[in-house]
């Protein structure tokens, strides 16, 4: 019965998310409903002492990353830098290679630190116009954008500042450059297989005589899309390089030198007692935040006149978006913490623990919980909060570097998280004006390729020992 209570809570949350209801509202209802059916006397103590505690913990650690990422994406958009980058890549690759162009643009923006949701809005108008001019089926646009923004540059390639690659640093005491060789191999596998799949789908459509189609909603204005950008693409791409390079410098050089001790003690006159901060668990997060700040300042430096009049409203929109995204994920994190504490979860945990291989165990656990919650970061946070100590113990016993555990966890989180109730999938379809029936099959196929890449990386590690 306790197992069915856990499953029921998970299914309920999936159902309401799929129907478009707010996870912020229904995650605590689902969690406390499960507690109510387990032990009614514990509902309020669990809400205050566990759900809210874990929710606040997530926001405390990761909200600045959400906020700075959203603000960085917004200033990139307002300055015209995004338009310049997209136009330059399309000119370089060629409009006839629509799939490759859009994938590269999405990957470049995501790897440069722009939020996944911002990338969807920035890339879609250009993707729609390229597909329309080439008479390619519009229904393939969501899968193309998903390959560029939701896969290799989200959590596979080393150094990506996306939250899915930041979260493991807190648990494994690693940095976002963990397992660079394995991450690159996995990323290239996703890129090659993903583009091959989408090109095959295009060939199928062409053979069937299918074109762009008519009667579509959310069509961008071609005149706006084709307007030449006023920003030099070399300047436009500079902030992305600033984020990437300074992220590495802060991670590897500045912060390790500045914080030589593993613990930093804060002892100010107004404090009742000193505060001890574990530096090693925070360096990865601090480095991303500092690099994003420098990226934002770089945009402001080169485009102050363009964004100054729009910054007040634009920054409000960025703050609102970051609040919604972070609180959504934090409530899922709190929900997962409650479920992980219930007796029924022990059955799930024991079943997952029965998988003998530490890396396979971690990959299946993370991708399963990411799929259930419909959130890569939320599912990974749940899995690592509940089982990271077990993963670390098993890895140490097997002689597996924690860098490999980091990369496998990050990549697995972006696998089955893109089930139909995933927020990014729902946003992507809404922005493109398409439905699950029309386009979800291609998003799911990209997800399957992404999941296979995790196990390829595990296989490569065991065959070669590369990290």
CSV table of C-alpha atoms in Angstrom, one decimal:
chain,number,residue,atom,x,y,z
A,1,UNK,CA,0.0,0.0,0.0
A,2,UNK,CA,2.8,2.4,0.9
A,3,UNK,CA,4.3,1.8,-2.6
A,4,UNK,CA,1.0,2.6,-4.3
A,5,UNK,CA,0.7,5.8,-2.3
A,6,UNK,CA,4.1,7.0,-3.6
A,7,UNK,CA,3.2,6.0,-7.2
A,8,UNK,CA,-0.2,7.7,-6.8
A,9,UNK,CA,1.4,11.0,-5.7
A,10,UNK,CA,3.8,10.9,-8.7
A,11,UNK,CA,1.1,10.1,-11.2
A,12,UNK,CA,-1.2,12.8,-9.8
A,13,UNK,CA,1.6,15.4,-10.2
A,14,UNK,CA,2.3,14.2,-13.7
A,15,UNK,CA,-1.4,14.4,-14.6
A,16,UNK,CA,-1.9,18.0,-13.3
A,17,UNK,CA,1.3,19.2,-14.9
A,18,UNK,CA,0.2,17.7,-18.2
A,19,UNK,CA,-3.1,19.4,-17.9
A,20,UNK,CA,-1.3,22.7,-17.5
A,21,UNK,CA,-1.9,23.4,-13.8
A,22,UNK,CA,0.8,25.0,-11.7
A,23,UNK,CA,3.4,22.7,-10.1
A,24,UNK,CA,4.0,25.3,-7.4
A,25,UNK,CA,0.4,24.8,-6.3
A,26,UNK,CA,0.0,21.1,-6.8
A,27,UNK,CA,3.5,19.7,-5.7
A,28,UNK,CA,2.8,20.4,-2.0
A,29,UNK,CA,-0.7,19.0,-2.4
A,30,UNK,CA,0.6,15.8,-3.9
A,31,UNK,CA,3.3,15.4,-1.3
A,32,UNK,CA,1.1,16.1,1.7
A,33,UNK,CA,-1.6,13.9,0.2
A,34,UNK,CA,0.8,11.1,0.3
A,35,UNK,CA,1.8,11.9,3.9
A,36,UNK,CA,-1.9,12.1,4.9
A,37,UNK,CA,-2.5,8.6,3.6
A,38,UNK,CA,0.6,7.4,5.4
A,39,UNK,CA,0.3,9.1,8.8
A,40,UNK,CA,-2.2,12.0,9.1
A,41,UNK,CA,-0.5,13.3,12.2
A,42,UNK,CA,2.7,14.1,10.3
A,43,UNK,CA,1.2,16.3,7.6
A,44,UNK,CA,2.0,19.7,9.1
A,45,UNK,CA,5.4,18.8,10.6
A,46,UNK,CA,6.4,17.3,7.2
A,47,UNK,CA,5.3,20.4,5.4
A,48,UNK,CA,7.2,22.8,7.7
A,49,UNK,CA,10.2,20.6,8.6
A,50,UNK,CA,10.8,18.8,5.3
A,51,UNK,CA,9.0,20.2,2.3
A,52,UNK,CA,9.7,23.8,3.0
A,53,UNK,CA,13.2,23.1,4.3
A,54,UNK,CA,14.2,21.4,1.1
A,55,UNK,CA,12.5,23.9,-1.1
A,56,UNK,CA,14.3,26.8,0.6
A,57,UNK,CA,17.6,24.8,0.4
A,58,UNK,CA,17.2,24.6,-3.4
A,59,UNK,CA,16.4,28.3,-3.8
A,60,UNK,CA,19.3,29.3,-1.4
A,61,UNK,CA,21.8,27.4,-3.6
A,62,UNK,CA,20.5,27.8,-7.1
A,63,UNK,CA,18.2,30.9,-7.4
A,64,UNK,CA,21.1,33.2,-8.3
A,65,UNK,CA,22.0,30.9,-11.2
A,66,UNK,CA,18.4,31.1,-12.5
A,67,UNK,CA,18.3,34.9,-12.0
A,68,UNK,CA,21.6,35.7,-13.6
A,69,UNK,CA,21.0,33.3,-16.5
A,70,UNK,CA,17.6,34.8,-17.2
A,71,UNK,CA,19.0,38.4,-17.0
A,72,UNK,CA,21.9,37.4,-19.3
A,73,UNK,CA,19.6,36.0,-21.8
A,74,UNK,CA,17.4,39.1,-21.6
A,75,UNK,CA,20.2,41.6,-22.2
A,76,UNK,CA,21.5,39.4,-25.1
A,77,UNK,CA,18.0,39.6,-26.6
A,78,UNK,CA,17.4,43.3,-26.0
A,79,UNK,CA,20.8,44.3,-27.3
A,80,UNK,CA,20.2,42.6,-30.7
A,81,UNK,CA,23.1,40.3,-30.0
A,82,UNK,CA,20.9,37.2,-30.3
A,83,UNK,CA,19.7,38.3,-33.7
A,84,UNK,CA,23.2,39.0,-34.9
A,85,UNK,CA,24.4,35.6,-33.7
A,86,UNK,CA,21.5,33.7,-35.4
A,87,UNK,CA,22.0,35.6,-38.6
A,88,UNK,CA,25.7,35.1,-38.7
A,89,UNK,CA,25.4,31.3,-38.1
A,90,UNK,CA,22.7,31.0,-40.8
A,91,UNK,CA,24.9,32.9,-43.3
A,92,UNK,CA,27.9,30.7,-42.4
A,93,UNK,CA,26.2,27.3,-42.6
A,94,UNK,CA,23.6,28.2,-45.3
A,95,UNK,CA,19.9,28.5,-45.4
A,96,UNK,CA,19.6,25.2,-47.2
A,97,UNK,CA,21.0,23.4,-44.2
A,98,UNK,CA,18.1,24.5,-42.0
A,99,UNK,CA,18.4,21.7,-39.4
A,100,UNK,CA,22.2,22.1,-38.9
A,101,UNK,CA,21.9,25.9,-38.7
A,102,UNK,CA,19.2,25.9,-36.1
A,103,UNK,CA,20.9,23.2,-34.0
A,104,UNK,CA,24.2,25.1,-34.0
A,105,UNK,CA,22.5,28.4,-33.1
A,106,UNK,CA,20.6,26.8,-30.2
A,107,UNK,CA,23.7,25.0,-29.0
A,108,UNK,CA,25.8,28.1,-29.2
A,109,UNK,CA,23.4,30.2,-27.2
A,110,UNK,CA,22.8,27.5,-24.6
A,111,UNK,CA,26.5,26.8,-24.1
A,112,UNK,CA,27.1,30.5,-23.8
A,113,UNK,CA,24.8,30.7,-20.8
A,114,UNK,CA,21.5,31.8,-22.3
A,115,UNK,CA,18.5,30.1,-20.6
A,116,UNK,CA,16.9,27.2,-22.5
A,117,UNK,CA,13.5,29.0,-22.4
A,118,UNK,CA,15.1,32.2,-23.8
A,119,UNK,CA,16.7,30.2,-26.6
A,120,UNK,CA,13.3,28.8,-27.7
A,121,UNK,CA,11.9,32.3,-28.1
A,122,UNK,CA,15.1,33.7,-29.8
A,123,UNK,CA,15.5,30.9,-32.3
A,124,UNK,CA,12.0,30.0,-33.3
A,125,UNK,CA,11.3,33.0,-35.6
A,126,UNK,CA,14.4,32.2,-37.7
A,127,UNK,CA,13.7,28.5,-37.7
A,128,UNK,CA,10.1,29.1,-38.9
A,129,UNK,CA,11.3,31.4,-41.7
A,130,UNK,CA,14.0,29.0,-42.9
A,131,UNK,CA,11.6,26.0,-42.9
A,132,UNK,CA,9.0,28.0,-44.7
A,133,UNK,CA,11.4,29.2,-47.4
A,134,UNK,CA,12.8,25.6,-47.8
A,135,UNK,CA,9.2,24.2,-47.8
A,136,UNK,CA,10.2,21.9,-45.0
A,137,UNK,CA,7.5,20.5,-42.6
A,138,UNK,CA,6.9,22.9,-39.7
A,139,UNK,CA,6.2,20.0,-37.4
A,140,UNK,CA,9.9,19.2,-37.3
A,141,UNK,CA,10.9,22.5,-35.8
A,142,UNK,CA,10.3,21.6,-32.2
A,143,UNK,CA,12.6,18.5,-32.5
A,144,UNK,CA,15.3,20.6,-34.2
A,145,UNK,CA,15.2,23.3,-31.5
A,146,UNK,CA,15.2,20.6,-28.8
A,147,UNK,CA,18.3,19.0,-30.2
A,148,UNK,CA,20.1,22.3,-30.2
A,149,UNK,CA,19.0,23.6,-26.8
A,150,UNK,CA,17.9,20.7,-24.6
A,151,UNK,CA,20.7,18.1,-25.2
A,152,UNK,CA,24.5,18.3,-25.5
A,153,UNK,CA,25.0,21.9,-24.5
A,154,UNK,CA,22.6,21.6,-21.6
A,155,UNK,CA,24.4,18.9,-19.6
A,156,UNK,CA,26.9,16.9,-21.8
A,157,UNK,CA,29.6,19.2,-22.9
A,158,UNK,CA,32.0,20.2,-20.1
A,159,UNK,CA,31.8,23.8,-18.8
A,160,UNK,CA,28.2,24.4,-19.8
A,161,UNK,CA,26.7,26.9,-17.2
A,162,UNK,CA,23.2,25.4,-17.4
A,163,UNK,CA,21.7,24.5,-14.0
A,164,UNK,CA,21.7,20.7,-14.9
A,165,UNK,CA,25.5,20.8,-15.0
A,166,UNK,CA,25.8,22.9,-11.8
A,167,UNK,CA,23.7,20.9,-9.4
A,168,UNK,CA,26.0,17.8,-9.2
A,169,UNK,CA,28.9,20.1,-8.1
A,170,UNK,CA,27.3,20.5,-4.7
A,171,UNK,CA,27.0,16.7,-4.1
A,172,UNK,CA,30.2,15.3,-5.7
A,173,UNK,CA,32.5,18.3,-4.8
A,174,UNK,CA,33.4,18.6,-8.5
A,175,UNK,CA,33.2,21.5,-11.0
A,176,UNK,CA,31.3,22.0,-14.2
A,177,UNK,CA,34.2,20.8,-16.3
A,178,UNK,CA,34.0,17.3,-14.8
A,179,UNK,CA,34.9,14.4,-17.1
A,180,UNK,CA,35.6,16.6,-20.2
A,181,UNK,CA,36.5,13.7,-22.5
A,182,UNK,CA,33.5,11.6,-21.7
A,183,UNK,CA,31.2,14.6,-21.9
A,184,UNK,CA,32.5,15.6,-25.3
A,185,UNK,CA,32.2,12.0,-26.6
A,186,UNK,CA,28.6,11.9,-25.4
A,187,UNK,CA,27.8,15.3,-26.9
A,188,UNK,CA,29.2,14.4,-30.3
A,189,UNK,CA,27.2,11.2,-30.3
A,190,UNK,CA,24.0,13.2,-29.6
A,191,UNK,CA,24.8,15.8,-32.3
A,192,UNK,CA,25.6,13.3,-35.0
A,193,UNK,CA,22.8,10.9,-34.3
A,194,UNK,CA,20.3,13.7,-33.7
A,195,UNK,CA,21.0,15.5,-37.0
A,196,UNK,CA,21.0,12.1,-38.8
A,197,UNK,CA,17.6,11.4,-37.4
A,198,UNK,CA,16.1,14.8,-38.3
A,199,UNK,CA,17.5,14.6,-41.8
A,200,UNK,CA,15.9,11.2,-42.2
A,201,UNK,CA,12.6,12.6,-41.1
A,202,UNK,CA,13.0,15.4,-43.6
A,203,UNK,CA,13.7,12.9,-46.4
A,204,UNK,CA,10.6,10.9,-45.4
A,205,UNK,CA,8.5,14.1,-45.6
A,206,UNK,CA,9.9,15.1,-48.9
A,207,UNK,CA,9.3,11.6,-50.3
A,208,UNK,CA,5.7,11.9,-49.2
A,209,UNK,CA,5.4,15.3,-50.9
A,210,UNK,CA,4.9,17.1,-47.5
A,211,UNK,CA,5.8,20.7,-47.4
A,212,UNK,CA,5.7,23.4,-44.7
A,213,UNK,CA,1.9,23.2,-44.5
A,214,UNK,CA,-0.8,25.9,-44.2
A,215,UNK,CA,-3.0,27.3,-41.5
A,216,UNK,CA,-0.3,27.3,-38.8
A,217,UNK,CA,-0.6,29.5,-35.8
A,218,UNK,CA,2.2,31.5,-34.1
A,219,UNK,CA,3.8,32.4,-37.5
A,220,UNK,CA,6.5,35.1,-37.2
A,221,UNK,CA,6.6,38.2,-39.4
A,222,UNK,CA,9.1,37.4,-42.3
A,223,UNK,CA,10.0,41.1,-42.6
A,224,UNK,CA,11.1,41.3,-39.0
A,225,UNK,CA,13.0,38.0,-39.3
A,226,UNK,CA,14.8,39.0,-42.4
A,227,UNK,CA,15.8,42.5,-41.2
A,228,UNK,CA,19.6,42.8,-41.1
A,229,UNK,CA,21.1,43.1,-37.6
A,230,UNK,CA,22.9,46.2,-36.7
A,231,UNK,CA,25.4,44.5,-34.4
A,232,UNK,CA,28.7,43.0,-35.5
A,233,UNK,CA,28.5,39.2,-34.9
A,234,UNK,CA,32.0,39.2,-33.4
A,235,UNK,CA,30.9,41.7,-30.8
A,236,UNK,CA,27.6,39.8,-30.3
A,237,UNK,CA,29.4,36.5,-29.6
A,238,UNK,CA,31.9,38.1,-27.2
A,239,UNK,CA,29.7,37.8,-24.1
A,240,UNK,CA,29.3,34.1,-24.7
A,241,UNK,CA,33.1,33.7,-24.7
A,242,UNK,CA,33.4,35.9,-21.6
A,243,UNK,CA,31.0,33.6,-19.7
A,244,UNK,CA,32.8,30.4,-20.9
A,245,UNK,CA,36.4,31.6,-20.4
A,246,UNK,CA,35.8,33.3,-17.0
A,247,UNK,CA,33.8,30.4,-15.8
A,248,UNK,CA,36.9,28.3,-16.3
A,249,UNK,CA,39.3,30.9,-14.8
A,250,UNK,CA,37.1,31.3,-11.6
A,251,UNK,CA,36.7,27.6,-11.2
A,252,UNK,CA,40.3,26.5,-11.8
A,253,UNK,CA,42.4,29.6,-10.7
A,254,UNK,CA,40.8,32.5,-8.8
A,255,UNK,CA,38.5,30.9,-6.3
A,256,UNK,CA,40.8,28.0,-5.4
A,257,UNK,CA,43.6,30.5,-4.7
A,258,UNK,CA,41.4,33.0,-2.9
A,259,UNK,CA,39.7,30.3,-0.8
A,260,UNK,CA,42.6,28.1,0.0
A,261,UNK,CA,40.9,26.6,3.0
A,262,UNK,CA,38.1,24.1,2.6
A,263,UNK,CA,35.9,26.1,5.0
A,264,UNK,CA,35.4,29.8,5.0
A,265,UNK,CA,34.4,31.3,8.3
A,266,UNK,CA,32.3,34.4,8.5
A,267,UNK,CA,32.7,36.2,11.8
A,268,UNK,CA,31.0,39.6,11.8
A,269,UNK,CA,30.2,41.8,14.8
A,270,UNK,CA,26.5,41.4,14.4
A,271,UNK,CA,26.5,37.6,14.3
A,272,UNK,CA,25.7,35.6,17.4
A,273,UNK,CA,28.2,33.0,16.3
A,274,UNK,CA,30.5,32.5,13.3
A,275,UNK,CA,29.1,31.0,10.1
A,276,UNK,CA,31.1,28.2,8.4
A,277,UNK,CA,30.7,27.8,4.6
A,278,UNK,CA,31.9,24.7,2.9
A,279,UNK,CA,33.8,26.3,0.0
A,280,UNK,CA,34.4,23.2,-2.0
A,281,UNK,CA,30.7,22.6,-2.4
A,282,UNK,CA,30.1,26.2,-3.5
A,283,UNK,CA,33.0,27.0,-5.9
A,284,UNK,CA,31.2,25.5,-8.9
A,285,UNK,CA,28.1,27.6,-8.2
A,286,UNK,CA,30.0,30.8,-7.4
A,287,UNK,CA,32.1,30.5,-10.6
A,288,UNK,CA,29.0,30.3,-12.8
A,289,UNK,CA,27.4,33.2,-11.1
A,290,UNK,CA,30.6,35.4,-11.3
A,291,UNK,CA,31.0,34.5,-15.0
A,292,UNK,CA,27.4,35.4,-15.8
A,293,UNK,CA,27.8,38.8,-14.1
A,294,UNK,CA,30.8,39.5,-16.3
A,295,UNK,CA,28.8,38.4,-19.3
A,296,UNK,CA,26.0,40.8,-18.4
A,297,UNK,CA,28.5,43.6,-17.9
A,298,UNK,CA,30.1,42.9,-21.3
A,299,UNK,CA,26.7,43.2,-23.0
A,300,UNK,CA,26.0,46.5,-21.2
A,301,UNK,CA,29.4,47.8,-22.1
A,302,UNK,CA,29.0,47.3,-25.8
A,303,UNK,CA,25.2,48.0,-26.1
A,304,UNK,CA,24.4,50.5,-23.3
A,305,UNK,CA,22.6,52.9,-25.6
A,306,UNK,CA,20.4,50.1,-27.0
A,307,UNK,CA,19.4,48.5,-23.8
A,308,UNK,CA,19.4,51.4,-21.4
A,309,UNK,CA,15.8,52.5,-22.2
A,310,UNK,CA,14.5,48.9,-22.1
A,311,UNK,CA,16.5,47.6,-19.2
A,312,UNK,CA,13.9,48.4,-16.5
A,313,UNK,CA,11.1,46.5,-18.1
A,314,UNK,CA,13.4,43.8,-19.5
A,315,UNK,CA,15.0,43.1,-16.1
A,316,UNK,CA,11.6,42.9,-14.5
A,317,UNK,CA,10.6,40.2,-17.0
A,318,UNK,CA,13.8,38.4,-16.4
A,319,UNK,CA,13.3,38.4,-12.7
A,320,UNK,CA,9.7,37.2,-13.0
A,321,UNK,CA,10.8,34.4,-15.3
A,322,UNK,CA,13.6,33.3,-13.0
A,323,UNK,CA,11.4,33.3,-10.0
A,324,UNK,CA,8.8,31.2,-11.7
A,325,UNK,CA,11.4,28.7,-13.1
A,326,UNK,CA,13.3,28.4,-9.8
A,327,UNK,CA,10.3,28.1,-7.5
A,328,UNK,CA,8.8,25.5,-9.9
A,329,UNK,CA,11.9,23.4,-9.7
A,330,UNK,CA,12.3,24.0,-5.9
A,331,UNK,CA,8.7,22.8,-5.2
A,332,UNK,CA,9.5,19.6,-7.2
A,333,UNK,CA,12.6,19.3,-5.2
A,334,UNK,CA,10.6,19.6,-2.0
A,335,UNK,CA,8.0,17.1,-3.3
A,336,UNK,CA,10.8,14.6,-4.1
A,337,UNK,CA,12.3,15.0,-0.6
A,338,UNK,CA,8.9,14.2,1.0
A,339,UNK,CA,8.4,11.2,-1.3
A,340,UNK,CA,11.9,10.0,-0.6
A,341,UNK,CA,11.2,10.0,3.1
A,342,UNK,CA,8.0,7.8,2.9
A,343,UNK,CA,8.0,4.0,3.5
A,344,UNK,CA,6.9,3.3,-0.1
A,345,UNK,CA,10.0,5.0,-1.5
A,346,UNK,CA,12.1,2.4,0.3
A,347,UNK,CA,10.7,-0.2,-2.1
A,348,UNK,CA,11.7,2.0,-5.1
A,349,UNK,CA,15.1,2.6,-3.6
A,350,UNK,CA,15.7,-1.0,-2.9
A,351,UNK,CA,14.8,-1.9,-6.4
A,352,UNK,CA,17.2,0.7,-7.8
A,353,UNK,CA,19.9,-0.4,-5.3
A,354,UNK,CA,19.6,-3.9,-6.7
A,355,UNK,CA,21.3,-2.7,-9.9
A,356,UNK,CA,24.9,-3.7,-9.1
A,357,UNK,CA,26.8,-1.3,-11.3
A,358,UNK,CA,27.2,2.2,-9.7
A,359,UNK,CA,27.1,4.2,-12.9
A,360,UNK,CA,24.2,2.3,-14.4
A,361,UNK,CA,22.4,2.6,-11.1
A,362,UNK,CA,22.9,6.3,-11.0
A,363,UNK,CA,21.9,6.8,-14.6
A,364,UNK,CA,18.6,4.8,-14.3
A,365,UNK,CA,17.8,6.4,-10.9
A,366,UNK,CA,18.3,10.0,-12.1
A,367,UNK,CA,16.6,9.6,-15.5
A,368,UNK,CA,13.6,7.8,-13.9
A,369,UNK,CA,13.0,10.5,-11.4
A,370,UNK,CA,13.6,13.3,-13.9
A,371,UNK,CA,11.0,11.6,-16.1
A,372,UNK,CA,8.5,11.3,-13.2
A,373,UNK,CA,8.8,14.9,-12.2
A,374,UNK,CA,9.1,16.2,-15.7
A,375,UNK,CA,12.2,18.2,-14.7
A,376,UNK,CA,15.8,17.5,-15.3
A,377,UNK,CA,17.1,19.6,-12.5
A,378,UNK,CA,14.2,18.7,-10.2
A,379,UNK,CA,14.6,14.9,-10.8
A,380,UNK,CA,18.3,15.0,-10.4
A,381,UNK,CA,18.1,17.1,-7.3
A,382,UNK,CA,15.7,14.5,-5.8
A,383,UNK,CA,17.9,11.6,-6.8
A,384,UNK,CA,21.1,13.1,-5.5
A,385,UNK,CA,19.5,14.4,-2.3
A,386,UNK,CA,18.2,11.0,-1.5
A,387,UNK,CA,21.0,8.8,-2.7
A,388,UNK,CA,24.2,10.8,-3.4
A,389,UNK,CA,25.9,9.3,-0.3
A,390,UNK,CA,25.1,5.8,-1.6
A,391,UNK,CA,26.4,6.7,-5.1
A,392,UNK,CA,29.6,8.2,-3.6
A,393,UNK,CA,30.3,5.1,-1.4
A,394,UNK,CA,29.7,2.7,-4.4
A,395,UNK,CA,31.9,4.8,-6.7
A,396,UNK,CA,34.7,4.9,-4.1
A,397,UNK,CA,34.5,1.1,-3.6
A,398,UNK,CA,34.6,0.6,-7.4
A,399,UNK,CA,37.4,3.1,-7.9
A,400,UNK,CA,35.2,5.3,-10.1
A,401,UNK,CA,36.2,9.1,-10.1
A,402,UNK,CA,33.4,11.3,-8.8
A,403,UNK,CA,33.9,13.4,-12.0
A,404,UNK,CA,32.4,10.5,-13.9
A,405,UNK,CA,29.5,10.3,-11.5
A,406,UNK,CA,28.9,14.0,-12.0
A,407,UNK,CA,28.8,13.7,-15.8
A,408,UNK,CA,26.6,10.6,-15.8
A,409,UNK,CA,24.1,12.2,-13.4
A,410,UNK,CA,24.0,15.5,-15.5
A,411,UNK,CA,23.5,13.7,-18.8
A,412,UNK,CA,20.9,11.2,-17.4
A,413,UNK,CA,18.9,14.1,-16.0
A,414,UNK,CA,18.3,15.4,-19.5
A,415,UNK,CA,17.2,12.1,-20.9
A,416,UNK,CA,13.7,11.0,-20.0
A,417,UNK,CA,12.9,14.4,-18.3
A,418,UNK,CA,11.3,15.4,-21.7
A,419,UNK,CA,8.1,13.4,-21.2
A,420,UNK,CA,4.9,15.2,-22.3
A,421,UNK,CA,4.4,17.0,-19.0
A,422,UNK,CA,7.9,18.6,-19.1
A,423,UNK,CA,7.7,22.4,-18.8
A,424,UNK,CA,10.2,23.0,-21.5
A,425,UNK,CA,8.4,20.8,-23.9
A,426,UNK,CA,5.1,22.5,-23.2
A,427,UNK,CA,6.7,25.9,-23.7
A,428,UNK,CA,8.4,24.8,-26.9
A,429,UNK,CA,5.1,23.6,-28.4
A,430,UNK,CA,3.2,26.7,-27.3
A,431,UNK,CA,5.8,29.0,-28.8
A,432,UNK,CA,5.9,27.2,-32.1
A,433,UNK,CA,2.1,26.9,-32.3
A,434,UNK,CA,2.1,23.1,-32.6
A,435,UNK,CA,0.6,20.3,-30.6
A,436,UNK,CA,1.9,17.1,-28.9
A,437,UNK,CA,0.1,15.1,-31.6
A,438,UNK,CA,2.0,16.9,-34.4
A,439,UNK,CA,5.5,17.2,-33.0
A,440,UNK,CA,6.1,15.3,-29.8
A,441,UNK,CA,7.3,12.1,-31.4
A,442,UNK,CA,10.4,13.9,-32.7
A,443,UNK,CA,11.2,15.4,-29.3
A,444,UNK,CA,10.8,12.0,-27.7
A,445,UNK,CA,13.2,10.5,-30.3
A,446,UNK,CA,15.8,13.1,-29.5
A,447,UNK,CA,15.2,12.1,-25.8
A,448,UNK,CA,15.9,8.5,-26.6
A,449,UNK,CA,19.2,9.4,-28.4
A,450,UNK,CA,20.1,11.5,-25.4
A,451,UNK,CA,19.4,8.6,-23.0
A,452,UNK,CA,21.5,6.2,-25.2
A,453,UNK,CA,24.4,8.6,-25.0
A,454,UNK,CA,24.5,8.2,-21.2
A,455,UNK,CA,25.1,4.5,-21.5
A,456,UNK,CA,27.6,5.0,-24.4
A,457,UNK,CA,29.6,7.2,-22.0
A,458,UNK,CA,29.5,4.6,-19.3
A,459,UNK,CA,30.6,1.9,-21.8
A,460,UNK,CA,33.5,4.2,-23.1
A,461,UNK,CA,34.6,4.8,-19.5
A,462,UNK,CA,34.8,1.0,-18.7
A,463,UNK,CA,36.5,0.2,-22.0
A,464,UNK,CA,39.1,3.0,-21.9
A,465,UNK,CA,39.2,4.5,-18.5
A,466,UNK,CA,39.0,8.0,-20.0
A,467,UNK,CA,37.6,10.8,-17.9
